[in-house]
Every structure is written in structure tokens, then in C-alpha cells.
Coordinates of C-alpha atoms in Angstrom, one line a residue:
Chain A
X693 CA 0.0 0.0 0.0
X694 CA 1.7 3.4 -0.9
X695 CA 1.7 6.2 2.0
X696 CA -0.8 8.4 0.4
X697 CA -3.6 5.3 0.0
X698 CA -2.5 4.6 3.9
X699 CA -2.4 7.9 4.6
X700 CA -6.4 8.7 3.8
X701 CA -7.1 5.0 5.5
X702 CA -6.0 6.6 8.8
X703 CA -7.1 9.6 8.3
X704 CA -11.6 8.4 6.9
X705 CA -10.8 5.3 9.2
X706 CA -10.1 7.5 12.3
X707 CA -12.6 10.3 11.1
X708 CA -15.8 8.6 9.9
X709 CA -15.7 4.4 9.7
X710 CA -14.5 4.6 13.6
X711 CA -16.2 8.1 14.5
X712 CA -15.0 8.4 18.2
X713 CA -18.5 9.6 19.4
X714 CA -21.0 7.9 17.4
X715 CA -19.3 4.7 16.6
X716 CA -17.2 4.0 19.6
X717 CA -19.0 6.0 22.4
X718 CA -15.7 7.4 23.5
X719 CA -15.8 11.0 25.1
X720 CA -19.3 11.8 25.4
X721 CA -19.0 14.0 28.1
X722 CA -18.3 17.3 26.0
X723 CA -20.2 15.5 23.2
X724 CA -23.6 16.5 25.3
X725 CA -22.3 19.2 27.7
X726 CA -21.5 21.9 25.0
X727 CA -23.3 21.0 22.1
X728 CA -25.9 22.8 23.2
X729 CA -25.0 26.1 21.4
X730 CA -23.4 26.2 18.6
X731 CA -20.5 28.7 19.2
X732 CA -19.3 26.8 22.0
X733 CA -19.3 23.7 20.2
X734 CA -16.9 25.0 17.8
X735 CA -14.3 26.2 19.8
X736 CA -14.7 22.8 21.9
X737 CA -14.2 20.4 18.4
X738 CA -11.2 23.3 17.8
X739 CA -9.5 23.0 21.2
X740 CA -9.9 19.4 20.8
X741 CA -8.1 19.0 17.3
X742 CA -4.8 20.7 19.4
X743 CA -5.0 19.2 22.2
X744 CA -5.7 15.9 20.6
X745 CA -2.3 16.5 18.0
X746 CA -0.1 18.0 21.2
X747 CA -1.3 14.7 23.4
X748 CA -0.6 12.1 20.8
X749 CA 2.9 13.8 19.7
X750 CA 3.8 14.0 23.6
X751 CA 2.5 10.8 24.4
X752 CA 4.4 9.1 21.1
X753 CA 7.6 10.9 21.8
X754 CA 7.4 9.6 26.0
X755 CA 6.8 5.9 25.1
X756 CA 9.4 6.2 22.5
X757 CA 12.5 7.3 24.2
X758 CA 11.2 7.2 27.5
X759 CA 9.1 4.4 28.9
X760 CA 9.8 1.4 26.1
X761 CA 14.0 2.2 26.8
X762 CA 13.4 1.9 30.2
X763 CA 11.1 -1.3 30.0
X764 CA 8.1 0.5 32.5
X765 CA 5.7 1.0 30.0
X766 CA 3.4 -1.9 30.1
X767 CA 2.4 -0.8 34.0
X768 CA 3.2 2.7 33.8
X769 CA 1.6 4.0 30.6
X770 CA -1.7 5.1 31.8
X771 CA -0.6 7.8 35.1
X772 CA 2.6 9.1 32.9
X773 CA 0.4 9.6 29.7
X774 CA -2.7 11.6 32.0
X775 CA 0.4 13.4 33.8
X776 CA 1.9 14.2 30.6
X777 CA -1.5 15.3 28.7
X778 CA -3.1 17.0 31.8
X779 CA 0.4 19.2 32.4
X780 CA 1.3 19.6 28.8
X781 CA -2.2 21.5 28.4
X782 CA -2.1 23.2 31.3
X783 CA 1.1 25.1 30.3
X784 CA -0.3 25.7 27.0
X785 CA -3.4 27.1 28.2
X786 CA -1.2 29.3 30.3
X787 CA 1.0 30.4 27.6
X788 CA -1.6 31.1 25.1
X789 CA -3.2 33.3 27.8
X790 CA -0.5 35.5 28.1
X791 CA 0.6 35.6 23.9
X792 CA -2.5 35.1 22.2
X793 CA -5.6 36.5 23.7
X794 CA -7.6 36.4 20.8
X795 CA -6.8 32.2 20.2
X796 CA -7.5 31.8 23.9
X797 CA -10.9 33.3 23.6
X798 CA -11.8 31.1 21.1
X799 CA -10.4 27.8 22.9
X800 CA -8.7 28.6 25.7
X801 CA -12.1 28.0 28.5
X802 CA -12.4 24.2 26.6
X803 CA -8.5 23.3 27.3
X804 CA -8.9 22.8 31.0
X805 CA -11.9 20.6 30.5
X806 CA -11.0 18.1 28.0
X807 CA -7.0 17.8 29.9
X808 CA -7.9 14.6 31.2
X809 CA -11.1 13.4 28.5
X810 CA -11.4 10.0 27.9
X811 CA -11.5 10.5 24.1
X812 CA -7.9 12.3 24.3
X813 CA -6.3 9.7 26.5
X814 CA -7.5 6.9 24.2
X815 CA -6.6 8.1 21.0
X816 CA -2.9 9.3 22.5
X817 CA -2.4 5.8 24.1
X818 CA -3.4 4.7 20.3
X819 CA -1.1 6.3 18.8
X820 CA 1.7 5.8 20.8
X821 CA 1.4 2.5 22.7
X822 CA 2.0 -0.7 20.4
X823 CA -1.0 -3.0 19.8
X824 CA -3.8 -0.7 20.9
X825 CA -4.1 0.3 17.1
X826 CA -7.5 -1.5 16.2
X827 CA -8.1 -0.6 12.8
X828 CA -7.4 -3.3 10.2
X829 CA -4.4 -1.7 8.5
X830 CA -1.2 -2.7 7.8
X831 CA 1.2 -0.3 10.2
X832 CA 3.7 -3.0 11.3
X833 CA 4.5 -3.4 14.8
X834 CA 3.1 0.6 16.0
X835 CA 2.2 3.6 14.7
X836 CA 5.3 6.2 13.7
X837 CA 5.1 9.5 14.5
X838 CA 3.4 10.6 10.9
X839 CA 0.7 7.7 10.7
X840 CA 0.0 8.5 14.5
X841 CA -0.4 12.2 13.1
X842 CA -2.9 11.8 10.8
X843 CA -4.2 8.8 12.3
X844 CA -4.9 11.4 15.2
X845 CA -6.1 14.2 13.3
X846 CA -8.5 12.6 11.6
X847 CA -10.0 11.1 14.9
X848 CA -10.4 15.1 16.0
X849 CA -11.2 16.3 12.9
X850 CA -13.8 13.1 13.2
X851 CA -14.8 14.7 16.8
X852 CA -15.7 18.2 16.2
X853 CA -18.0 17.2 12.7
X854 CA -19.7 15.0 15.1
X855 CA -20.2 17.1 17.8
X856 CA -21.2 19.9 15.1
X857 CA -23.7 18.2 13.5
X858 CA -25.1 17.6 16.9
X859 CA -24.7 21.2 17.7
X860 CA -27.3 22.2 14.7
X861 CA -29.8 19.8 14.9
X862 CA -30.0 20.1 18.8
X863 CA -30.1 24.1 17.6
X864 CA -33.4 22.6 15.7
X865 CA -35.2 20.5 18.8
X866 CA -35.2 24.0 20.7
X867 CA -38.4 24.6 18.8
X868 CA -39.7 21.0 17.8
X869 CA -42.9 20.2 20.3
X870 CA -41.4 17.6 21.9
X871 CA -43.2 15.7 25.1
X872 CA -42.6 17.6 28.0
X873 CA -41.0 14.2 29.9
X874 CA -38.2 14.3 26.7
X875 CA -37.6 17.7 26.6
X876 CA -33.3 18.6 27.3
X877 CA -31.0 16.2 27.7
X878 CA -33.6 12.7 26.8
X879 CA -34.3 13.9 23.8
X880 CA -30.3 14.6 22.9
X881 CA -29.8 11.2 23.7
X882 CA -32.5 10.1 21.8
X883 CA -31.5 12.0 18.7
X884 CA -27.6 11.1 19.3
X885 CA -28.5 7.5 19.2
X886 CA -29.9 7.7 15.7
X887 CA -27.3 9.6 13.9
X888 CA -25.2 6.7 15.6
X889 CA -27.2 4.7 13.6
X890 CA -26.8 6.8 10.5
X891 CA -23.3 6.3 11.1
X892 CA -23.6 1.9 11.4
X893 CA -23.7 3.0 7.1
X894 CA -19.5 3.3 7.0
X895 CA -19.0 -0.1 9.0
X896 CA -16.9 -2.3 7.3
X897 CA -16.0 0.6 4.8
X898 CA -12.5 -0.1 2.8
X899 CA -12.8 -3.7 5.2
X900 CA -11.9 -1.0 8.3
Chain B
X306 CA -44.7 23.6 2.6
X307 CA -45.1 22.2 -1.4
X308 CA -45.7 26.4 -2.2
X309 CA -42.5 26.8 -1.0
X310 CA -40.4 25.5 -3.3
X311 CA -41.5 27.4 -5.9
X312 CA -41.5 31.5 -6.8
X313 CA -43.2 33.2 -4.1
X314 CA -44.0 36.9 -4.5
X315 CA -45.9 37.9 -1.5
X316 CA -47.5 41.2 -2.1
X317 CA -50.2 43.4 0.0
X318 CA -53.7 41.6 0.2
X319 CA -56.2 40.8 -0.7
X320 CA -54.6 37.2 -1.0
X321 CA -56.0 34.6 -3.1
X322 CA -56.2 31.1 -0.7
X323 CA -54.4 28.6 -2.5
X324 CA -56.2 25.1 -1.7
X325 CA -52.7 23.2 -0.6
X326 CA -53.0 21.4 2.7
X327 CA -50.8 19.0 4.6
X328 CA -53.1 16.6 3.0
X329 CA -53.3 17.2 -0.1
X330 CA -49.9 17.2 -0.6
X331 CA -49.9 14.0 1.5
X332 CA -52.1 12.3 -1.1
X333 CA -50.3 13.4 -3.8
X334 CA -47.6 11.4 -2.3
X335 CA -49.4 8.5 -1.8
X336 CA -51.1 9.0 -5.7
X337 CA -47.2 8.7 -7.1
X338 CA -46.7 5.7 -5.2
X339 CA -49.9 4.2 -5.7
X340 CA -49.1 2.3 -8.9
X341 CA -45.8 0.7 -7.7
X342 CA -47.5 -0.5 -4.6
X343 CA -50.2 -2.0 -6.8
X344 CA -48.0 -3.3 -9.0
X345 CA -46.1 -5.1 -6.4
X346 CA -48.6 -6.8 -4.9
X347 CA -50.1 -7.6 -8.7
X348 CA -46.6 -9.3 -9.2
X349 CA -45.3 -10.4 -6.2
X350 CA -48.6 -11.4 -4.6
X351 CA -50.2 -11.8 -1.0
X352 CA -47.1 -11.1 0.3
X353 CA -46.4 -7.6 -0.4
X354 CA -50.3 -6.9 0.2
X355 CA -49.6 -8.4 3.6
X356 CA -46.5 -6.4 4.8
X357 CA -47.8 -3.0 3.0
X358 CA -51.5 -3.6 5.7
X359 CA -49.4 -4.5 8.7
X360 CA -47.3 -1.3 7.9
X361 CA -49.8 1.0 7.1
X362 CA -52.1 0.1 10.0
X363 CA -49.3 -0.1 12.3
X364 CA -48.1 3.6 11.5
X365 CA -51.6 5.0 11.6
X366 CA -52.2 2.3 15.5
X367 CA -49.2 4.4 17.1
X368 CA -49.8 7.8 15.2
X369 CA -53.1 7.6 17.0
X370 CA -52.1 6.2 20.2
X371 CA -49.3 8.7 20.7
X372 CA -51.5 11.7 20.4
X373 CA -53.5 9.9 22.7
X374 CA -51.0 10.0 25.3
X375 CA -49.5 12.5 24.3
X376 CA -52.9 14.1 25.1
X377 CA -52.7 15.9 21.8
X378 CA -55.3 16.5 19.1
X379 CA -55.0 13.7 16.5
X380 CA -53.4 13.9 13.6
X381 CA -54.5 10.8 11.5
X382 CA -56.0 12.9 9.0
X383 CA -52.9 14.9 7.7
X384 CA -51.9 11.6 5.7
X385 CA -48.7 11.7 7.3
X386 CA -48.7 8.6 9.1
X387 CA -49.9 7.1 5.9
X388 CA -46.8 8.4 4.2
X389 CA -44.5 7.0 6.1
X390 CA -46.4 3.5 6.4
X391 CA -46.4 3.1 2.7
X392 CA -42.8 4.4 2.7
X393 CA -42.0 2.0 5.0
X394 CA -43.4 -1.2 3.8
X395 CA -41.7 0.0 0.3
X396 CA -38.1 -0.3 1.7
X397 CA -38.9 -3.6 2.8
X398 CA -38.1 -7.0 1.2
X399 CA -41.8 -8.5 0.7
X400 CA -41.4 -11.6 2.7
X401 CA -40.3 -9.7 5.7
X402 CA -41.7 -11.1 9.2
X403 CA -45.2 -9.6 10.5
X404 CA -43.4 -8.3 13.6
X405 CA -40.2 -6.9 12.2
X406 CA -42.4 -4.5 9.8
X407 CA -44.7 -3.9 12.9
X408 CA -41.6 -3.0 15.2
X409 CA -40.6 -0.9 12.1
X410 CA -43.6 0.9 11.9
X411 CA -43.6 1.7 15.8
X412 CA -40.1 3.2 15.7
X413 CA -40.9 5.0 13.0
X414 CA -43.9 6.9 14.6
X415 CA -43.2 6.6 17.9
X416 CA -39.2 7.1 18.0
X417 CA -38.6 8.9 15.3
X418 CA -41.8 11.3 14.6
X419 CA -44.2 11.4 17.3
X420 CA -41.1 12.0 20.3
X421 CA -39.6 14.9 18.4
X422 CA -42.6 16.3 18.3
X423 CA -45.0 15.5 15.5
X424 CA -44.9 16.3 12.0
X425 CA -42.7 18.8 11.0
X426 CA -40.4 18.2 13.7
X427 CA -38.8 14.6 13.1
X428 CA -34.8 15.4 12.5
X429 CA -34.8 12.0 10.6
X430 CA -36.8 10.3 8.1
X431 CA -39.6 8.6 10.2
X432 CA -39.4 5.5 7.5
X433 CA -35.9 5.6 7.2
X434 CA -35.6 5.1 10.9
X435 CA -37.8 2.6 11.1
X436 CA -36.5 0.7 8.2
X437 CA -32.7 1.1 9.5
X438 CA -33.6 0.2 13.3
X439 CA -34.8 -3.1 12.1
X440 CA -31.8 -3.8 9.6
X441 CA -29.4 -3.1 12.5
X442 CA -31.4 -5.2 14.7
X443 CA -33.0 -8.2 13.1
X444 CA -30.0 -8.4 10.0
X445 CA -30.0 -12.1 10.1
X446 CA -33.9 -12.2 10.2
X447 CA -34.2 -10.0 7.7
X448 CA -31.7 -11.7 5.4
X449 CA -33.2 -15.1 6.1
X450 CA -37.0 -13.8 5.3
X451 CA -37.5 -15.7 2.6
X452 CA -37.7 -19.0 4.6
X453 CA -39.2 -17.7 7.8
X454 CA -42.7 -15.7 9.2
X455 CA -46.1 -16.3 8.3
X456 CA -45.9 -15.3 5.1
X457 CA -44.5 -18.7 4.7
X458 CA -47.5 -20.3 5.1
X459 CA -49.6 -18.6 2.8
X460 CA -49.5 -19.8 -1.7
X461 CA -46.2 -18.9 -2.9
X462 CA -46.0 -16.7 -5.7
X463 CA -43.7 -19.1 -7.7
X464 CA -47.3 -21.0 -7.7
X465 CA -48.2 -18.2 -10.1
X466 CA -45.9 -18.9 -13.0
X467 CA -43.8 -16.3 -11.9
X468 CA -40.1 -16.8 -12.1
X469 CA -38.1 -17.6 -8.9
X470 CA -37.8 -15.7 -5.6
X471 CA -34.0 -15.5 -5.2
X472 CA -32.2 -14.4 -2.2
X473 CA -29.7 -12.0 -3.3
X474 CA -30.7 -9.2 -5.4
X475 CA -28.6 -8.1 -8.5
X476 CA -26.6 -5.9 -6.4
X477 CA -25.5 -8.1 -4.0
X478 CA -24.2 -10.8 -6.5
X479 CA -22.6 -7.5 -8.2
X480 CA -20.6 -6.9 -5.1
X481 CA -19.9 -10.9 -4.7
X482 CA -18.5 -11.1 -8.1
X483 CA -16.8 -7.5 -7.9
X484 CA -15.2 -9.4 -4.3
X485 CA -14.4 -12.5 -5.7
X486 CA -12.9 -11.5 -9.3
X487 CA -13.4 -7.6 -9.5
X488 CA -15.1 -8.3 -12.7
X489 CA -19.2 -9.0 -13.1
X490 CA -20.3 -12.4 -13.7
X491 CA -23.3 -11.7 -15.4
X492 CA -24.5 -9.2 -18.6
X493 CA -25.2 -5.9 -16.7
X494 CA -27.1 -4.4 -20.1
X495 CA -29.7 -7.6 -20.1
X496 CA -31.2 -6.0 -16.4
X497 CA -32.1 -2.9 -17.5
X498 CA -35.8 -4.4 -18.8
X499 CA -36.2 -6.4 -15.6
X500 CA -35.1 -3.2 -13.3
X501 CA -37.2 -1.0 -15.1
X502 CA -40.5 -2.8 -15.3
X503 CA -40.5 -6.0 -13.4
X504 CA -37.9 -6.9 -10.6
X505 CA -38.7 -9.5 -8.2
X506 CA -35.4 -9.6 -6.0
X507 CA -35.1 -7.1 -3.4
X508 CA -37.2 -4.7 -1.3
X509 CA -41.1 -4.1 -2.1
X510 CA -40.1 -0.3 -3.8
X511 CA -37.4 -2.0 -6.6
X512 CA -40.0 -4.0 -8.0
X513 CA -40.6 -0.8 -11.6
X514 CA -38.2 1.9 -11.4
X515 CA -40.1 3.3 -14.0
X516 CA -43.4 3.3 -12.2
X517 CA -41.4 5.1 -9.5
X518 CA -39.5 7.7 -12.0
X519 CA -43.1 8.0 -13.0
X520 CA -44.8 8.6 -10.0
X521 CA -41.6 10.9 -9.0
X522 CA -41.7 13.6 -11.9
X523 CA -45.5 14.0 -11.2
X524 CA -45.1 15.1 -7.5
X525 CA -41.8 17.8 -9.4
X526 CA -44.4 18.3 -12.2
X527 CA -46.8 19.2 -8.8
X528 CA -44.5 21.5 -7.5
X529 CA -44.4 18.9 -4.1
X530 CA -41.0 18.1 -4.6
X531 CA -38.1 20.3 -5.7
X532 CA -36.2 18.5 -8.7
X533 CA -32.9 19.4 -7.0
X534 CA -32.8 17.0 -4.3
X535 CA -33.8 13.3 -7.1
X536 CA -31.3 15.6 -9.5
X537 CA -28.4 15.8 -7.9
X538 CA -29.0 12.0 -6.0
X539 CA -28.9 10.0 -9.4
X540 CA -26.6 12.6 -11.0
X541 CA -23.7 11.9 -8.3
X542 CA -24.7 8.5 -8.1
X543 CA -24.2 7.6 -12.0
X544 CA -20.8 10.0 -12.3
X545 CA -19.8 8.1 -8.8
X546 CA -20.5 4.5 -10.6
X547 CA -18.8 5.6 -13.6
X548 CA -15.8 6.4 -11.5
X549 CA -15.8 3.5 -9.7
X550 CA -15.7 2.0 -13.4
X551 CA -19.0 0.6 -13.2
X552 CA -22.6 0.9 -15.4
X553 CA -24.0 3.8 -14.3
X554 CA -27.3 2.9 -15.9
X555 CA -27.4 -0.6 -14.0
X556 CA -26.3 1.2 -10.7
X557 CA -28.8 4.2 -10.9
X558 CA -31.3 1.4 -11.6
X559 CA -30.8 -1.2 -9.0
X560 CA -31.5 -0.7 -5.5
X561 CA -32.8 1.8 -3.2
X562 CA -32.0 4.8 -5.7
X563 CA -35.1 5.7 -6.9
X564 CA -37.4 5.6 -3.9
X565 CA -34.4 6.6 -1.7
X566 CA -34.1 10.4 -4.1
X567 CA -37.7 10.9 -5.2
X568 CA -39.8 10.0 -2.0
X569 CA -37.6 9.4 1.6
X570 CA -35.0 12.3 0.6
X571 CA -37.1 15.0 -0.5
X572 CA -39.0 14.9 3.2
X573 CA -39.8 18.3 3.9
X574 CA -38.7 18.4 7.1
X575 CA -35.5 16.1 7.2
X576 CA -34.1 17.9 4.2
X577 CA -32.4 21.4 3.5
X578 CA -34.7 24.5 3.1
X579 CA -32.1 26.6 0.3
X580 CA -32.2 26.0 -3.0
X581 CA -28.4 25.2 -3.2
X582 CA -28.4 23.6 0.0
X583 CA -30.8 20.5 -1.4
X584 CA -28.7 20.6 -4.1
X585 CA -25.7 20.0 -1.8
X586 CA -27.7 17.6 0.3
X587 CA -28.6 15.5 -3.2
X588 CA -25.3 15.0 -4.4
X589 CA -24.3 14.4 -0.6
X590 CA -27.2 11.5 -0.5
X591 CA -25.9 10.0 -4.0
X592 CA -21.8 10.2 -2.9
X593 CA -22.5 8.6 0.4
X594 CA -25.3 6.3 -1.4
X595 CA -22.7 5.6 -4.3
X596 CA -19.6 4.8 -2.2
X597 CA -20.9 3.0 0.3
X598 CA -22.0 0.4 -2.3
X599 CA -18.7 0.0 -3.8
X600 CA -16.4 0.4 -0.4
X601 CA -18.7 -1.0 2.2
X602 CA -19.5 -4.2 3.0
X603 CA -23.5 -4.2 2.6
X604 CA -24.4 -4.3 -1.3
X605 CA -26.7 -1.3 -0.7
X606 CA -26.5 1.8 1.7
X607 CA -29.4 4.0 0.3
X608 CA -30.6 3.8 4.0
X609 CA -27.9 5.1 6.1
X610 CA -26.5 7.7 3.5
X611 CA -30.1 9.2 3.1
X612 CA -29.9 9.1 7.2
X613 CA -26.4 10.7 7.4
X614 CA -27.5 13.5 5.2
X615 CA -30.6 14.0 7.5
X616 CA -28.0 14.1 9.9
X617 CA -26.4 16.7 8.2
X618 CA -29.4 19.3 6.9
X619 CA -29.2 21.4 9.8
X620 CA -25.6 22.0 9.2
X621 CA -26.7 22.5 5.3
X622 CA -29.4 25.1 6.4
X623 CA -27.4 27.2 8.4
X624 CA -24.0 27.1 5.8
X625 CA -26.2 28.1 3.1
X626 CA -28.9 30.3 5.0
X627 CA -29.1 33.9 2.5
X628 CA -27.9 37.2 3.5
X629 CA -30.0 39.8 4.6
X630 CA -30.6 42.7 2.3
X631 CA -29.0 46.1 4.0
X632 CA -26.7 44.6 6.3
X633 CA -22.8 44.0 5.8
X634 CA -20.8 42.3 8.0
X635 CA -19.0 44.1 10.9
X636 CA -15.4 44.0 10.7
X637 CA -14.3 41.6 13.2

């Protein structure tokens, strides 16, 4: 398989075939918590593209030259990658505070809430840790750092269309005359569940 | 909603009442169908008369008793319910089980419509809903229908002369044969009659696509459904096939397509309001549609790519919602 052909796989396999909300239930948290309005939604599927890239480069980098040298990964991996995610964001969030006011308007509030999201810790652990890459493609062994790259951004970029879509059509039920018992958060489930099943369409899409 | 569609100049009144009602245009719906129902149960037999009553009567059961607890005013009148019964029934395969198309019909009304509030409010097609729920759930029932259910039991239509009831429909061995050799084991040109007039494999609604073409250009002739949504849908779907360096004909034919883009994606209220943004949500419907056949591993996805652009309307609506006249935009 050339690069590019791989390349996309990781990339529509991470974003669509294996959407993190609606196909593996993963991070669901912010998935109904801000996609209630719209403008927050966006800057929470933003702040979780760079979060998501910065985890998964940290993470891939620490297992590499840190915890597989030193043989403490296979016990160790899940405190050092939460330390390393949950710190790593916490400076950023501090630095982009100080030297970008205008980028930490727009994403700044979401960093501190997603530091330690299940969705982000998964698909960091992903791409770094060998043999916790599920979909059926041929990577060898692990991930390197440019499949878990894209492998990574498409899972965000997968993330934030989710939650988006969810943003407008929730936007829509604020006027539909739904039952009073199903009104809120029921009704989001409700409505989640079947664009999860809109989504059972990509299964088994390039054999993914 | 049908007035809509069309050129709208709304002036000072005295206002002329046009006579378009929910139901009417309800009816009209159910008038284009009509003949490929009929036709399917002329061909096919008890069967499909079968799984088109338990559908219909189903949908209109929990229409009504949803109101009733709902403690709304009924709606069984506005032809909706009847809609999305016949809908329903028409994405099925004819010897589906009694209770799988009852089940269907009750997630339909009750999930889909009635608990979003009614007509006008369902985010999703009610019959696509309905039709997917059960193919997710009851997959191996479904696939096995021809040998199980009640409708065993009753004179089979091979006693009729007809040909054979196969399994698979032509799609399915197309995406066998694409599997096993990447080539077509059998004469893609010699289907066109059979898809076009009289097809006996697959769901109630491939049995004449033109009956359904038919039926379709009368409801765009009516000015019920805008020709941009059926337009783009078979356009992407044959320049998709072609691509994929298949027939476009035989793939535009076969399958969901035409009661997928003439009568479940044009819903009203699942679709796009903007002119361009139903043409967007077409060619969306027909890509998905179109690539999912040839990438995925059911033969047909006119279901779920119909449902992921419902999905995806809202989104459409508000990317492609029009300026208003006398404004600019601040400078941020």
C-alpha cells in the first residue's frame, strides 16, 4: 500500500468508519455538555483537534525514548500519559493566555476541560502504545510519529464534525414540540442514538 | 410547505387562498406511489399486500395512540402517518416477518416522529428510521426472510408462473462477483428491462423503477418536490458508478435509488430549506449512497447515506442560509 492510500485509511478510518463519538462512544462527556450552542461547540471540536495533535505527539515521543527504553511501559503508561496530557495543556493554556488572547478566547475556556477526557487519552495511548491500534491496517509493529499524526487528526477532525452536526440539529429541537417528559437532555440522547445509527452506514468501509 | 419550493412573491392583500393542505400534498404522495405498490402486490402477490397492511395500519395504530398519550389533538387525518407506512413497507423486502415490519412501523412513529414532536419536527426520516432500526437489529432475520414468518404459510408466488424468488438481489451478486474477481459475472445491459418494469429480488419499492421515475416527476411536475434533491442524487450516483468504473445505468437502476431520491429524501422536514443547500444535500445523498456500495461491505447503503444527510441538513441550512438585504458584516 503506498503512503498516500495509507495515509487517507488513517485519516476516513479514524474520522468517519470509527467516528469516536457515534461509533465507539468514547468521550461523550463534551459530546452533550457543550453541544448545546453552537459557538461553543466550535471552539470545543477546535480546542480538541490541538489538544488531541499535542497529546498524541507527547505521548508518542514519552513511550518512545522514554518508557519502552526503560522497559516501565506496560504498568506505567496510563498515570505518565494523564500526567503528561493534563500538564502539557495546562502550560499551553497558560502560555496562550498570556501571547494570544484572541486564540485563547476562542479555545482557551475548553482546554482545562478536556486535559484529562477519555476521548484524548484513548486516542494518544493509540497512537503511541504498540498493539492498541485496532483498525485493520497494515502499520507494522506501532504507529510512527506521521501515521499517528494523521491517524490522530482525523479522529479530532472526526470529533468536532460529530459534535457539530449535533450542535445544529439540537439548535433545531429548541423549537420542535417535543413531550414535556423528553424535553433537554432525553431527547439529545434520543437523537444522538440515531445519527449513531446513520453512522452503522461506514462499517466495514474499505474492510476497516 | 409544497408552495415553498416554488417562486413566491408575497404582495399586499387581498390574497387569493391557494387550496394546498398538509393533506393534499400527502395524497399526492401517496397517488405517485400508488401504482408501484399495486403493482407489487399484482406481481409479487399476498405477500407484499400483507407487509404493505401490517405497515400502514401499524403507523396510523401508534400515530393515534401517541396523540393519545401524548394528550394531543389527533393527527391521522394529515396523511402523514400514511406516508411513512407506505414508505416503510416499500423499503422492505416482501417476505419480511409480520413483527419486524410492525416493530418498524412503531419506531418510525413513535421514536422517530411522534417523540420529536409530530410532524414537522422529526430530525430524521420517520421510514428511514424505522427501516434502518430493524436492519441493524433483526440483519439475520431479515436476510433469512424468505424462509421464515407467516408469510410462509400462505401460496407462494412461484405457484403463479412467476419466475423464482431468489435471495440475493442483483446488487448483492454485483458486489460478490466484484469481491471474488473484480469483474461481473453476469450481462449488466440484459437487467435494464427487468429493473425497469418488473424486478422480483429485493425490497417491495425496486419492483418498476419506472413506475417510481413515473410517480416521482409528477409530485416535481406538482410542485411537491423540488427537482434538485432526485437531480443531484442519481446525477452523483451515476458520475460516482462511472468512476468506480461501473454501469452507471445498471447502478442508478438497481437498489434503493429511486425511492431513496424521489420519496424518503425530498422529506420536507428532514431535508435542506435553500435552493443550493438541497442541491448540496442530493449530491451528498448519492456520494454517500454511491460509495458505500462500492467500499462497504453491505451491497446497498441508500438507507444510512439518506440518514447521514438528514444528519447533516441542519448544518446544510445554516452554511447556506441567504444574506440579509441592508446589512454587511462588521469587521471583526
Amino acid at each position: 500500500m503506498s503512503t498516500v492510500s495509507q495515509f487517507a485509511l488513517l485519516f476516513i478510518g479514524g474520522a468517519l468508519i470509527n467516528n469516536i463519538l457515534l461509533t465507539r462512544f468514547i468521550g461523550l462527556c463534551p459530546f452533550f455538555g457543550v453541544s448545546g450552542n453552537m459557538e461553543t461547540s466550535m471552539g470545543m471540536s477546535f480546542a480538541v483537534v490541538f489538544v488531541m495533535m499535542m497529546a498524541s505527539t507527547a505521548t508518542w515521543v514519552v513511550w518512545e525514548f522514554v518508557l519502552a527504553p526503560l522497559g516501565v511501559g506496560e504498568f506505567l503508561y496510563i498515570p505518565a500519559f494523564i500526567l503528561i496530557i493534563a500538564s502539557l495543556v495546562q502550560f499551553v493554556e497558560m502560555y496562550l493566555r498570556k501571547a494570544s488572547p484572541v486564540l485563547y478566547r476562542a479555545m482557551g475556556i475548553f482546554l482545562p476541560l478536556i486535559t484529562t477526557n477519555c476521548a484524548v487519552l484513548a486516542t494518544a495511548t493509540e497512537s503511541a502504545k504498540p498493539g492498541f491500534f485496532k483498525l485493520n491496517i497494515a502499520v507494522g509493529a506501532s504507529l510512527s510519529l506521521g501515521q499517528a499524526l494523521i491517524y490522530t487528526l482525523g479522529v479530532s477532525v472526526g470529533f468536532g464534525f460529530a459534535l457539530i452536526t449535533f450542535a445544529a440539529l439540537r439548535e433545531r429541537l429548541e423549537l420542535a414540540g417535543v413531550p414535556r417528559l423528553f424535553k433537554g437532555t432525553p431527547i439529545a440522547f434520543i437523537t444522538a442514538g440515531l445519527l449513531s445509527l446513520a453512522y452503522v452506514g461506514f462499517s466495514g468501509w474499505f474492510g476497516l | 410547505m409544497a408552495g415553498l419550493t416554488g417562486r413566491r412573491v408575497v404582495g399586499p392583500s387581498p390574497h387569493i387562498k391557494e387550496g394546498t393542505t398538509c393533506t393534499s400534498i400527502m395524497l399526492w404522495v401517496v397517488a405517485a406511489l400508488a401504482p408501484s405498490a399495486l403493482w407489487a402486490v399484482v406481481t409479487m402477490g399476498w405477500v407484499a399486500a400483507q407487509l404493505l397492511i401490517v405497515c400502514i395500519v401499524v403507523s396510523l395504530a401508534t400515530e393515534y395512540g401517541a396523540n393519545l398519550l401524548a394528550r394531543r389533538p389527533q393527527t391521522l387525518t394529515d396523511g402523514s402517518a400514511l406516508v411513512t407506512g407506505l414508505l416503510l413497507a416499500m423499503s422492505l423486502p416482501p417476505r419480511t416477518p409480520w413483527w419486524v415490519a410492525a416493530a418498524a412501523a412503531i419506531i418510525a412513529i413513535g421514536l422517530a416522529k411522534q417523540l420529536f414532536g409530530g410532524l414537522g419536527h422529526n430530525l430524521f426520516n420517520p421510514a428511514l428510521v424505522g427501516r434502518a432500526f430493524v436492519a441493524v437489529s433483526w440483519a439475520g432475520v431479515l436476510a433469512a426472510a424468505p424462509n421464515r414468518g407467516w408469510f410462509q404459510t400462505l401460496p407462494d408466488v412461484t405457484a403463479e408462473g412467476l419466475d423464482t424468488i431468489s435471495g440475493a438481489t442483483r446488487l448483492a451478486v454485483a458486489a460478490a462477483d466484484r469481491a471474488a474477481s473484480g469483474a461481473y459475472g453476469f450481462d449488466l445491459a440484459a437487467e435494464y428491462q427487468p429493473l425497469l418494469w418488473k424486478n422480483l429480488e429485493g425490497s417491495l419499492g425496486e419492483i418498476s423503477a419506472a413506475l417510481l421515475i413515473a410517480g416521482g416527476l409528477l409530485l416535481i411536475v406538482k410542485g411537491i418536490i423540488d427537482w434538485r434533491i432526485p437531480a443531484g442524487y442519481i446525477g452523483t450516483m451515476a458520475i460516482v458508478s462511472l468512476l468506480f468504473g461501473a454501469d452507471p445505468v445498471f447502478h442508478v437502476l438497481a437498489g434503493g435509488v429511486m425511492l431513496g431520491a424521489f420519496y424518503m429524501a425530498t422529506d420536507y422536514v428532514s431535508s435542506p430549506m435553500s435552493k443550493s443547500g438541497r442541491l448540496a444535500y442530493g449530491i451528498g445523498c448519492g456520494l454517500f449512497n454511491a460509495v458505500g456500495r462500492f467500499v462497504g461491505a453491505m451491497p446497498e447503503s441508500t438507507t444510512f447515506a439518506i440518514l447521514f444527510m438528514n444528519g447533516l441538513a441542519p448544518l446544510i441550512d445554516r452554511m447556506s442560509r441567504p444574506r440579509t438585504f441592508g446589512w454587511v458584516k462588521r469587521d471583526a
